[in-house]
Amino acid sequence: MADTNPTTEKAPTTEKPSRVDTVGFVPASHAASLASVVQNDDTSHSTDSLSCDGQSPQPKHKTSAQKKVAVKRAVDGWTIATLEKGVNGLAAEFLKARKDVDQREISAFRAGTFQGKNRFGDIPCIDCTRVVLKNAHSDYIHANYVSSPRHPKRFICTQAPMETTCIDFWRMVIQEKAKIIIMLCDFFEQNFSKCAFYYPIEKGQVLQFENYEIGSREVRDIRPDDDPNGGTIRATSLRIRSTSGSQKVMHYYVREWPDRKTCSPRLIVKLLTEVRSSDRPIVVHCSGGVGRAGTLVAIEVLLEKLIAGESGLCHKRK
């Protein structure tokens, strides 16, 4: 997130603002884009979620008319509640959600630290949702499943591969039968290494990691249709070959998203539109796997909840 200077918030009035008045505080194009994204997705999905106890709620099915009403109510409610909170309110909510992690919940992470498998020592990997590597010398990789309304293992948020973990990364991709990888950092940022060169960036190039051969088959640039200057997504079609067979993977590389800052909203919408149909876990990483990666995943989870017509996504200030 971009650093912002706190401002004094106006005390909320007792009168509930109208949707027109509330949306007037943000660009109309942004509100229209959100409504368009949500309304144009007419697929139905379960409302599964993943927790450490493995419990998931039963899916709820609605008629087409009921869904449209529920979606409109969800979008309107979320928009009003979020704008009522303001930036300061959202920041306070974020800080409240953070908590100290019980050391007993990150035993694999602490062991991984001594194996040189963690990029940062202050970004823990929770045991109950971590990806466990199978048929490997070590079962540890700094990666966690993240649920969404579509699937309890909708995403895998992970740190950027290091020289010592590239092989683990590709083991995970093959094991989880992932079809999509999203890279939200650059290889170097402000003269610091943020990510190892774990995939071939040029068409026809091949990289080898032990018995995994990663080849680049096609490279193309994707831009938002309504914002040609909003940035570029580099899409690379990869084929991974190993002793267990071969697998096709699409790699999406976003360079125009600086660390702790923002990029074009339309670029994010375009990216999510490209990957939303995936029926396998979507692998997402920035450098640490929690900043830009967490933001992208949070946006998609919110959109999926709005598409499902879920209410109560935001608690209004009292």
CSV table of C-alpha atoms in Angstrom, one decimal:
chain,number,residue,atom,x,y,z
A,1,MET,CA,0.0,0.0,0.0
A,2,ALA,CA,1.2,3.5,-0.7
A,3,ASP,CA,2.1,5.5,2.3
A,4,THR,CA,-0.5,8.2,3.1
A,5,ASN,CA,-0.5,11.0,5.6
A,6,PRO,CA,-3.4,10.6,8.1
A,7,THR,CA,-6.1,13.2,7.9
A,8,THR,CA,-8.7,14.2,10.4
A,9,GLU,CA,-11.9,12.3,9.6
A,10,LYS,CA,-15.2,14.0,9.7
A,11,ALA,CA,-17.5,12.6,12.4
A,12,PRO,CA,-20.2,10.4,10.8
A,13,THR,CA,-23.7,11.9,10.7
A,14,THR,CA,-26.7,10.0,11.9
A,15,GLU,CA,-28.3,10.2,8.5
A,16,LYS,CA,-27.4,7.4,6.1
A,17,PRO,CA,-25.9,8.7,2.9
A,18,SER,CA,-27.5,7.8,-0.3
A,19,ARG,CA,-25.7,5.6,-2.9
A,20,VAL,CA,-25.5,8.6,-5.3
A,21,ASP,CA,-23.9,10.9,-2.6
A,22,THR,CA,-21.5,8.2,-1.4
A,23,VAL,CA,-20.3,7.1,-4.9
A,24,GLY,CA,-19.7,10.8,-5.6
A,25,PHE,CA,-16.6,10.7,-3.4
A,26,VAL,CA,-14.8,8.3,-5.8
A,27,PRO,CA,-14.3,8.5,-9.6
A,28,ALA,CA,-17.5,7.3,-11.3
A,29,SER,CA,-15.4,5.1,-13.6
A,30,HIS,CA,-14.1,3.1,-10.6
A,31,ALA,CA,-17.6,2.5,-9.3
A,32,ALA,CA,-18.8,1.6,-12.7
A,33,SER,CA,-15.9,-0.8,-13.2
A,34,LEU,CA,-16.7,-2.6,-10.0
A,35,ALA,CA,-20.3,-3.0,-10.9
A,36,SER,CA,-19.4,-4.1,-14.4
A,37,VAL,CA,-17.0,-6.8,-13.2
A,38,VAL,CA,-19.5,-8.2,-10.7
A,39,GLN,CA,-22.5,-8.1,-12.9
A,40,ASN,CA,-20.8,-9.5,-16.0
A,41,ASP,CA,-19.7,-12.7,-14.2
A,42,ASP,CA,-22.8,-14.9,-14.5
A,43,THR,CA,-21.2,-18.2,-13.3
A,44,SER,CA,-22.3,-19.8,-10.1
A,45,HIS,CA,-19.9,-20.9,-7.5
A,46,SER,CA,-19.9,-22.6,-4.1
A,47,THR,CA,-19.3,-20.6,-0.9
A,48,ASP,CA,-16.6,-22.9,0.5
A,49,SER,CA,-14.0,-21.6,2.7
A,50,LEU,CA,-10.9,-23.1,4.2
A,51,SER,CA,-10.1,-23.1,7.9
A,52,CYS,CA,-7.7,-25.0,10.1
A,53,ASP,CA,-10.4,-27.3,11.3
A,54,GLY,CA,-11.4,-28.1,7.6
A,55,GLN,CA,-15.0,-27.1,8.1
A,56,SER,CA,-16.8,-25.5,5.1
A,57,PRO,CA,-20.3,-24.0,4.8
A,58,GLN,CA,-22.8,-25.5,2.4
A,59,PRO,CA,-23.3,-23.7,-0.9
A,60,LYS,CA,-26.4,-21.6,-1.4
A,61,HIS,CA,-28.2,-21.5,-4.7
A,62,LYS,CA,-30.2,-18.6,-6.0
A,63,THR,CA,-32.4,-18.0,-9.0
A,64,SER,CA,-31.1,-15.6,-11.7
A,65,ALA,CA,-33.4,-12.8,-10.4
A,66,GLN,CA,-32.5,-13.4,-6.8
A,67,LYS,CA,-28.9,-13.3,-7.7
A,68,LYS,CA,-29.1,-10.0,-9.4
A,69,VAL,CA,-30.9,-8.5,-6.5
A,70,ALA,CA,-28.4,-10.0,-4.0
A,71,VAL,CA,-25.4,-8.8,-6.1
A,72,LYS,CA,-26.7,-5.2,-6.4
A,73,ARG,CA,-27.4,-5.1,-2.6
A,74,ALA,CA,-23.9,-6.5,-1.9
A,75,VAL,CA,-22.1,-4.0,-4.2
A,76,ASP,CA,-24.1,-1.0,-2.9
A,77,GLY,CA,-23.6,-2.1,0.8
A,78,TRP,CA,-19.9,-2.7,0.4
A,79,THR,CA,-19.4,0.6,-1.5
A,80,ILE,CA,-21.3,2.7,1.1
A,81,ALA,CA,-19.7,1.0,4.1
A,82,THR,CA,-16.2,1.3,2.7
A,83,LEU,CA,-16.5,4.9,1.9
A,84,GLU,CA,-18.0,5.6,5.3
A,85,LYS,CA,-14.9,4.1,6.9
A,86,GLY,CA,-12.4,6.1,4.8
A,87,VAL,CA,-8.7,5.5,4.6
A,88,ASN,CA,-8.1,5.9,8.3
A,89,GLY,CA,-10.9,3.5,9.2
A,90,LEU,CA,-9.6,0.9,6.8
A,91,ALA,CA,-6.0,1.3,8.1
A,92,ALA,CA,-7.3,0.8,11.7
A,93,GLU,CA,-9.2,-2.3,10.6
A,94,PHE,CA,-6.0,-3.7,9.1
A,95,LEU,CA,-4.0,-3.1,12.2
A,96,LYS,CA,-6.7,-4.7,14.4
A,97,ALA,CA,-6.6,-7.8,12.2
A,98,ARG,CA,-2.9,-8.3,12.7
A,99,LYS,CA,-1.8,-10.5,15.5
A,100,ASP,CA,1.2,-12.1,17.0
A,101,VAL,CA,1.6,-15.6,15.8
A,102,ASP,CA,1.8,-18.5,18.3
A,103,GLN,CA,5.2,-20.1,17.8
A,104,ARG,CA,3.5,-23.5,18.0
A,105,GLU,CA,1.6,-22.6,14.8
A,106,ILE,CA,4.7,-22.1,12.7
A,107,SER,CA,6.9,-25.1,13.5
A,108,ALA,CA,7.7,-25.9,9.8
A,109,PHE,CA,8.6,-22.2,9.2
A,110,ARG,CA,11.0,-22.2,12.1
A,111,ALA,CA,12.7,-25.3,10.8
A,112,GLY,CA,12.7,-23.9,7.3
A,113,THR,CA,14.7,-20.9,8.5
A,114,PHE,CA,17.6,-23.1,9.4
A,115,GLN,CA,17.3,-24.8,5.9
A,116,GLY,CA,17.7,-21.5,4.1
A,117,LYS,CA,14.2,-21.7,2.6
A,118,ASN,CA,12.7,-18.5,4.0
A,119,ARG,CA,13.3,-15.2,2.2
A,120,PHE,CA,12.2,-13.1,5.2
A,121,GLY,CA,12.5,-14.1,8.9
A,122,ASP,CA,9.5,-12.0,9.9
A,123,ILE,CA,6.9,-13.4,7.5
A,124,PRO,CA,5.8,-16.7,9.0
A,125,CYS,CA,4.2,-19.6,7.2
A,126,ILE,CA,1.3,-21.0,9.1
A,127,ASP,CA,1.3,-24.8,9.6
A,128,CYS,CA,-2.4,-25.5,9.1
A,129,THR,CA,-2.6,-24.0,5.6
A,130,ARG,CA,0.9,-24.5,4.3
A,131,VAL,CA,1.5,-26.5,1.1
A,132,VAL,CA,3.3,-29.7,2.0
A,133,LEU,CA,5.6,-31.0,-0.7
A,134,LYS,CA,5.4,-34.7,-1.3
A,135,ASN,CA,8.1,-37.1,-2.5
A,136,ALA,CA,10.8,-34.6,-1.7
A,137,HIS,CA,13.8,-34.6,0.6
A,138,SER,CA,12.1,-31.7,2.5
A,139,ASP,CA,8.4,-31.2,2.6
A,140,TYR,CA,8.7,-27.4,3.3
A,141,ILE,CA,8.1,-24.5,1.0
A,142,HIS,CA,7.0,-21.0,2.1
A,143,ALA,CA,3.6,-21.2,0.6
A,144,ASN,CA,0.0,-21.3,1.9
A,145,TYR,CA,-3.4,-22.1,0.5
A,146,VAL,CA,-5.9,-19.2,0.5
A,147,SER,CA,-9.6,-19.9,0.2
A,148,SER,CA,-12.3,-17.9,-1.7
A,149,PRO,CA,-16.0,-18.4,-2.4
A,150,ARG,CA,-15.0,-20.5,-5.4
A,151,HIS,CA,-12.8,-23.1,-3.8
A,152,PRO,CA,-11.1,-23.8,-0.4
A,153,LYS,CA,-7.7,-23.9,-2.3
A,154,ARG,CA,-8.3,-21.1,-4.7
A,155,PHE,CA,-4.9,-19.5,-4.4
A,156,ILE,CA,-1.4,-20.4,-3.2
A,157,CYS,CA,0.4,-17.3,-1.9
A,158,THR,CA,4.1,-17.9,-1.8
A,159,GLN,CA,7.4,-16.0,-1.6
A,160,ALA,CA,9.4,-15.3,-4.7
A,161,PRO,CA,11.7,-18.2,-5.5
A,162,MET,CA,15.3,-18.0,-4.3
A,163,GLU,CA,18.3,-19.7,-5.8
A,164,THR,CA,17.9,-22.4,-3.2
A,165,THR,CA,14.2,-22.9,-3.6
A,166,CYS,CA,13.5,-22.8,-7.4
A,167,ILE,CA,13.3,-26.6,-7.5
A,168,ASP,CA,10.9,-26.6,-4.6
A,169,PHE,CA,8.7,-24.0,-6.4
A,170,TRP,CA,8.5,-26.2,-9.5
A,171,ARG,CA,7.8,-29.3,-7.5
A,172,MET,CA,4.9,-27.4,-5.9
A,173,VAL,CA,3.5,-26.3,-9.3
A,174,ILE,CA,3.6,-29.8,-10.7
A,175,GLN,CA,2.3,-31.4,-7.5
A,176,GLU,CA,-0.7,-29.0,-7.3
A,177,LYS,CA,-1.3,-29.2,-11.1
A,178,ALA,CA,-1.3,-25.4,-11.2
A,179,LYS,CA,-2.1,-23.9,-14.5
A,180,ILE,CA,-1.4,-20.2,-13.7
A,181,ILE,CA,1.5,-18.4,-12.0
A,182,ILE,CA,1.2,-14.7,-11.2
A,183,MET,CA,4.4,-12.7,-10.6
A,184,LEU,CA,3.9,-9.3,-9.0
A,185,CYS,CA,7.5,-8.2,-8.4
A,186,ASP,CA,10.5,-7.5,-10.6
A,187,PHE,CA,13.7,-9.5,-10.4
A,188,PHE,CA,15.5,-6.5,-9.0
A,189,GLU,CA,13.9,-3.5,-7.3
A,190,GLN,CA,15.9,-0.5,-6.2
A,191,ASN,CA,19.1,-2.5,-6.8
A,192,PHE,CA,18.0,-5.3,-4.5
A,193,SER,CA,17.3,-8.8,-5.6
A,194,LYS,CA,13.6,-9.6,-5.2
A,195,CYS,CA,13.3,-12.8,-7.1
A,196,ALA,CA,15.5,-15.5,-8.7
A,197,PHE,CA,15.3,-16.2,-12.4
A,198,TYR,CA,13.2,-19.2,-12.0
A,199,TYR,CA,11.5,-19.3,-15.5
A,200,PRO,CA,12.6,-18.5,-19.1
A,201,ILE,CA,11.7,-15.0,-20.0
A,202,GLU,CA,12.4,-15.2,-23.8
A,203,LYS,CA,10.6,-17.3,-26.3
A,204,GLY,CA,12.4,-20.6,-27.0
A,205,GLN,CA,14.6,-20.3,-23.9
A,206,VAL,CA,14.9,-23.4,-21.6
A,207,LEU,CA,15.9,-23.5,-18.0
A,208,GLN,CA,16.8,-26.7,-16.1
A,209,PHE,CA,16.4,-27.3,-12.3
A,210,GLU,CA,17.5,-30.8,-11.5
A,211,ASN,CA,15.1,-33.1,-13.4
A,212,TYR,CA,12.7,-30.2,-14.2
A,213,GLU,CA,12.9,-28.6,-17.7
A,214,ILE,CA,11.0,-25.4,-18.1
A,215,GLY,CA,10.6,-24.1,-21.7
A,216,SER,CA,9.1,-20.9,-23.0
A,217,ARG,CA,6.8,-21.5,-25.9
A,218,GLU,CA,5.2,-18.1,-26.5
A,219,VAL,CA,5.4,-14.6,-25.1
A,220,ARG,CA,2.8,-11.8,-25.5
A,221,ASP,CA,1.9,-8.5,-23.9
A,222,ILE,CA,-1.6,-7.9,-22.5
A,223,ARG,CA,-2.9,-4.3,-21.8
A,224,PRO,CA,-6.2,-3.1,-20.5
A,225,ASP,CA,-8.6,-2.4,-23.3
A,226,ASP,CA,-9.7,0.9,-22.0
A,227,ASP,CA,-6.3,2.1,-20.7
A,228,PRO,CA,-3.5,1.5,-23.1
A,229,ASN,CA,-1.1,3.4,-20.8
A,230,GLY,CA,-2.1,1.6,-17.7
A,231,GLY,CA,0.7,-0.9,-17.8
A,232,THR,CA,1.6,-4.3,-19.3
A,233,ILE,CA,1.1,-7.9,-18.3
A,234,ARG,CA,3.8,-10.2,-19.8
A,235,ALA,CA,2.1,-13.5,-20.5
A,236,THR,CA,4.4,-16.5,-21.1
A,237,SER,CA,3.2,-19.9,-22.1
A,238,LEU,CA,5.5,-22.5,-20.4
A,239,ARG,CA,5.8,-26.2,-20.7
A,240,ILE,CA,7.4,-28.1,-17.7
A,241,ARG,CA,8.8,-31.5,-18.4
A,242,SER,CA,9.9,-33.9,-15.7
A,243,THR,CA,10.2,-37.7,-15.1
A,244,SER,CA,6.5,-37.6,-14.2
A,245,GLY,CA,5.4,-36.1,-17.6
A,246,SER,CA,4.8,-32.6,-18.9
A,247,GLN,CA,2.5,-29.8,-17.9
A,248,LYS,CA,1.4,-26.5,-19.5
A,249,VAL,CA,1.5,-23.4,-17.3
A,250,MET,CA,0.6,-19.7,-18.1
A,251,HIS,CA,2.9,-17.2,-16.4
A,252,TYR,CA,1.7,-13.6,-15.9
A,253,TYR,CA,4.3,-11.1,-15.0
A,254,VAL,CA,3.3,-7.6,-13.8
A,255,ARG,CA,6.2,-5.1,-13.6
A,256,GLU,CA,4.4,-1.9,-13.0
A,257,TRP,CA,3.4,-2.5,-9.4
A,258,PRO,CA,6.2,-1.0,-7.2
A,259,ASP,CA,6.6,-2.4,-3.7
A,260,ARG,CA,4.4,-0.6,-1.1
A,261,LYS,CA,2.7,1.4,-3.9
A,262,THR,CA,-0.2,0.9,-6.3
A,263,CYS,CA,-0.6,0.3,-10.0
A,264,SER,CA,-3.4,0.9,-12.5
A,265,PRO,CA,-6.7,-0.6,-11.2
A,266,ARG,CA,-7.6,-1.5,-14.7
A,267,LEU,CA,-4.5,-3.5,-15.0
A,268,ILE,CA,-5.5,-5.5,-12.0
A,269,VAL,CA,-9.0,-6.0,-13.3
A,270,LYS,CA,-7.6,-7.2,-16.7
A,271,LEU,CA,-5.2,-9.6,-14.9
A,272,LEU,CA,-8.0,-11.1,-12.8
A,273,THR,CA,-10.3,-11.5,-15.8
A,274,GLU,CA,-7.5,-13.5,-17.5
A,275,VAL,CA,-7.1,-15.9,-14.7
A,276,ARG,CA,-10.5,-16.2,-13.1
A,277,SER,CA,-11.6,-19.3,-15.0
A,278,SER,CA,-8.8,-21.5,-13.7
A,279,ASP,CA,-10.0,-24.7,-12.0
A,280,ARG,CA,-6.7,-25.3,-10.3
A,281,PRO,CA,-4.9,-23.4,-7.4
A,282,ILE,CA,-3.6,-20.1,-8.8
A,283,VAL,CA,0.0,-19.5,-7.6
A,284,VAL,CA,0.6,-15.9,-6.7
A,285,HIS,CA,3.9,-14.3,-5.5
A,286,CYS,CA,5.5,-11.0,-5.0
A,287,SER,CA,8.8,-10.9,-3.1
A,288,GLY,CA,7.5,-11.9,0.4
A,289,GLY,CA,4.2,-13.3,-0.7
A,290,VAL,CA,2.1,-11.1,1.5
A,291,GLY,CA,2.1,-7.5,0.2
A,292,ARG,CA,1.2,-7.2,-3.4
A,293,ALA,CA,0.3,-10.9,-3.6
A,294,GLY,CA,-2.0,-10.5,-0.6
A,295,THR,CA,-3.6,-7.4,-2.0
A,296,LEU,CA,-4.4,-9.1,-5.4
A,297,VAL,CA,-5.8,-12.1,-3.7
A,298,ALA,CA,-7.9,-9.9,-1.3
A,299,ILE,CA,-9.3,-8.0,-4.3
A,300,GLU,CA,-10.3,-11.2,-6.1
A,301,VAL,CA,-11.8,-12.8,-2.9
A,302,LEU,CA,-13.9,-9.6,-2.5
A,303,LEU,CA,-15.1,-9.7,-6.1
A,304,GLU,CA,-16.0,-13.3,-5.8
A,305,LYS,CA,-18.0,-12.6,-2.6
A,306,LEU,CA,-19.8,-9.7,-4.4
A,307,ILE,CA,-20.5,-11.9,-7.4
A,308,ALA,CA,-22.0,-14.5,-5.0
A,309,GLY,CA,-24.1,-11.7,-3.5
A,310,GLU,CA,-22.7,-12.1,0.0
A,311,SER,CA,-23.9,-9.5,2.5
A,312,GLY,CA,-22.2,-8.1,5.6
A,313,LEU,CA,-18.8,-7.8,3.9
A,314,CYS,CA,-18.1,-4.5,5.8
A,315,HIS,CA,-19.1,-3.3,9.2
A,316,LYS,CA,-20.2,0.3,9.2
A,317,ARG,CA,-19.0,2.7,11.8
A,318,LYS,CA,-21.3,3.4,14.7
